[in-house]
């Protein structure tokens, strides 16, 4: 990378908005120096007007779900009927078409200030379950797509072995399954990290991985010191079935098989008992809240504040991509809690931005990202403070403005490894992102 100097009109440093911040990047893609109090840009510096924050981490993504936006809003239904439409999209994807779709989706993320994505990936094989010549062809397509879109990725390779508590996969789930956890581990072990890509593991859910195979996935992640993610208690039906099958809640089952812990992230965690919350908090398990998906699917409002108080770090994800807007996810977590409790002010704006940046990166295995300080990865984004949504408040309230008023449309710049990926709202690597999304989504829908 070519070293570059940026001058941020305002920047969020340790949760405080500072004016006139110089950020110098080094050839290794890290931040070399940060200096506040510079009234004017140094000679040759790139000017970033607005509020510059660490790059946003989208801790939970299913890239192919982007094709469902709008389509699944017709009529009523439940999570389970939504899932049937999702299967239809999944069945049509090939490594080539998935690469094209994901490239456009990741470009949309970069335009929203996202510099790293956690891709919860389970479309492993051909539709009938036969492996591709390269068993990781679909995962490699996602890794390549992220590279071409200019963002980082943690490929959370997912074990998805059962249609429910030991039952064989349904026909539309065959391409998800490796047969058993050992075969999953063999295939996942062939994936390699790159400068922009790291590999983690995922357990799709307690219904999709038999209890006796949970430890295999957990041990794979533990041995590699890799992130481990899992869908947890998204639906009450899953809780009821787990209790019937094992006499334990999903959180209790995961705890019994060594899945919980500081490198584990539980996604959704919507329907928990007080005992579940204590298990997650005392184990240091991170929680990924996905409010726009949880409300889109009518899942419910999870106990985010109780989990926070219990000791679980909080992160955010756009999941099914009803929208791709981490500022909206941050805002929604606070506002949903207000609806649930009828009280205001559960988290500060700076704390919500930490969930969307440093804590999200840590959950994805990038602890060196998510901060504007020397030695950190040079990943950051700038939010306009002069749009119709954000103009008006004083600059000292820029963090509050960003979280409670701005949207993805207000992201002006995105820098990854010191490289200017989005400049003045235009993607430099995928310049026709809307057209690419239109074409690839149409193909995924079979239109």
PDB file of C-alpha atoms in Angstrom, residues 289-296 300-302 304 315-317 323 325-340 346-347 352 402-406:
ATOM      1  CA  UNK A 289     -27.844  -8.456  17.430  1.00  0.00           C
ATOM      2  CA  UNK A 290     -29.432  -8.054  13.981  1.00  0.00           C
ATOM      3  CA  UNK A 291     -32.400  -5.765  14.685  1.00  0.00           C
ATOM      4  CA  UNK A 292     -33.494  -5.049  11.110  1.00  0.00           C
ATOM      5  CA  UNK A 293     -33.742  -8.770  10.347  1.00  0.00           C
ATOM      6  CA  UNK A 294     -35.226  -9.667  13.719  1.00  0.00           C
ATOM      7  CA  UNK A 295     -38.047  -7.184  13.240  1.00  0.00           C
ATOM      8  CA  UNK A 296     -38.434  -8.003   9.522  1.00  0.00           C
ATOM      9  CA  UNK A 300     -38.997 -10.436  18.657  1.00  0.00           C
ATOM     10  CA  UNK A 301     -36.757  -8.127  20.673  1.00  0.00           C
ATOM     11  CA  UNK A 302     -33.799  -9.812  22.339  1.00  0.00           C
ATOM     12  CA  UNK A 304     -29.585  -6.979  24.706  1.00  0.00           C
ATOM     13  CA  UNK A 315     -21.968  -6.590  18.106  1.00  0.00           C
ATOM     14  CA  UNK A 316     -24.222  -5.873  15.136  1.00  0.00           C
ATOM     15  CA  UNK A 317     -25.039  -7.510  11.805  1.00  0.00           C
ATOM     16  CA  UNK A 323     -31.232  -3.106   4.601  1.00  0.00           C
ATOM     17  CA  UNK A 325     -26.967  -0.052   7.244  1.00  0.00           C
ATOM     18  CA  UNK A 326     -24.940  -0.587  10.421  1.00  0.00           C
ATOM     19  CA  UNK A 327     -25.942   2.862  11.669  1.00  0.00           C
ATOM     20  CA  UNK A 328     -29.557   1.715  11.521  1.00  0.00           C
ATOM     21  CA  UNK A 329     -28.635  -1.514  13.358  1.00  0.00           C
ATOM     22  CA  UNK A 330     -26.970   0.522  16.121  1.00  0.00           C
ATOM     23  CA  UNK A 331     -29.923   2.872  16.361  1.00  0.00           C
ATOM     24  CA  UNK A 332     -32.404   0.015  16.301  1.00  0.00           C
ATOM     25  CA  UNK A 333     -30.753  -1.819  19.190  1.00  0.00           C
ATOM     26  CA  UNK A 334     -31.245   1.224  21.406  1.00  0.00           C
ATOM     27  CA  UNK A 335     -34.715   2.081  20.119  1.00  0.00           C
ATOM     28  CA  UNK A 336     -35.974  -1.506  20.377  1.00  0.00           C
ATOM     29  CA  UNK A 337     -34.821  -1.556  23.992  1.00  0.00           C
ATOM     30  CA  UNK A 338     -36.733   1.660  24.555  1.00  0.00           C
ATOM     31  CA  UNK A 339     -39.882   0.084  23.143  1.00  0.00           C
ATOM     32  CA  UNK A 340     -39.381  -2.994  25.302  1.00  0.00           C
ATOM     33  CA  UNK A 346     -29.609   2.435  27.505  1.00  0.00           C
ATOM     34  CA  UNK A 347     -26.352   2.998  25.592  1.00  0.00           C
ATOM     35  CA  UNK A 352     -23.259   1.821  20.120  1.00  0.00           C
ATOM     36  CA  UNK A 402     -24.379   9.671  13.239  1.00  0.00           C
ATOM     37  CA  UNK A 403     -26.206   7.031  15.269  1.00  0.00           C
ATOM     38  CA  UNK A 404     -29.627   8.647  15.653  1.00  0.00           C
ATOM     39  CA  UNK A 405     -30.025  10.562  12.388  1.00  0.00           C
ATOM     40  CA  UNK A 406     -27.586   9.401   9.701  1.00  0.00           C
TER      41      UNK A 406
END
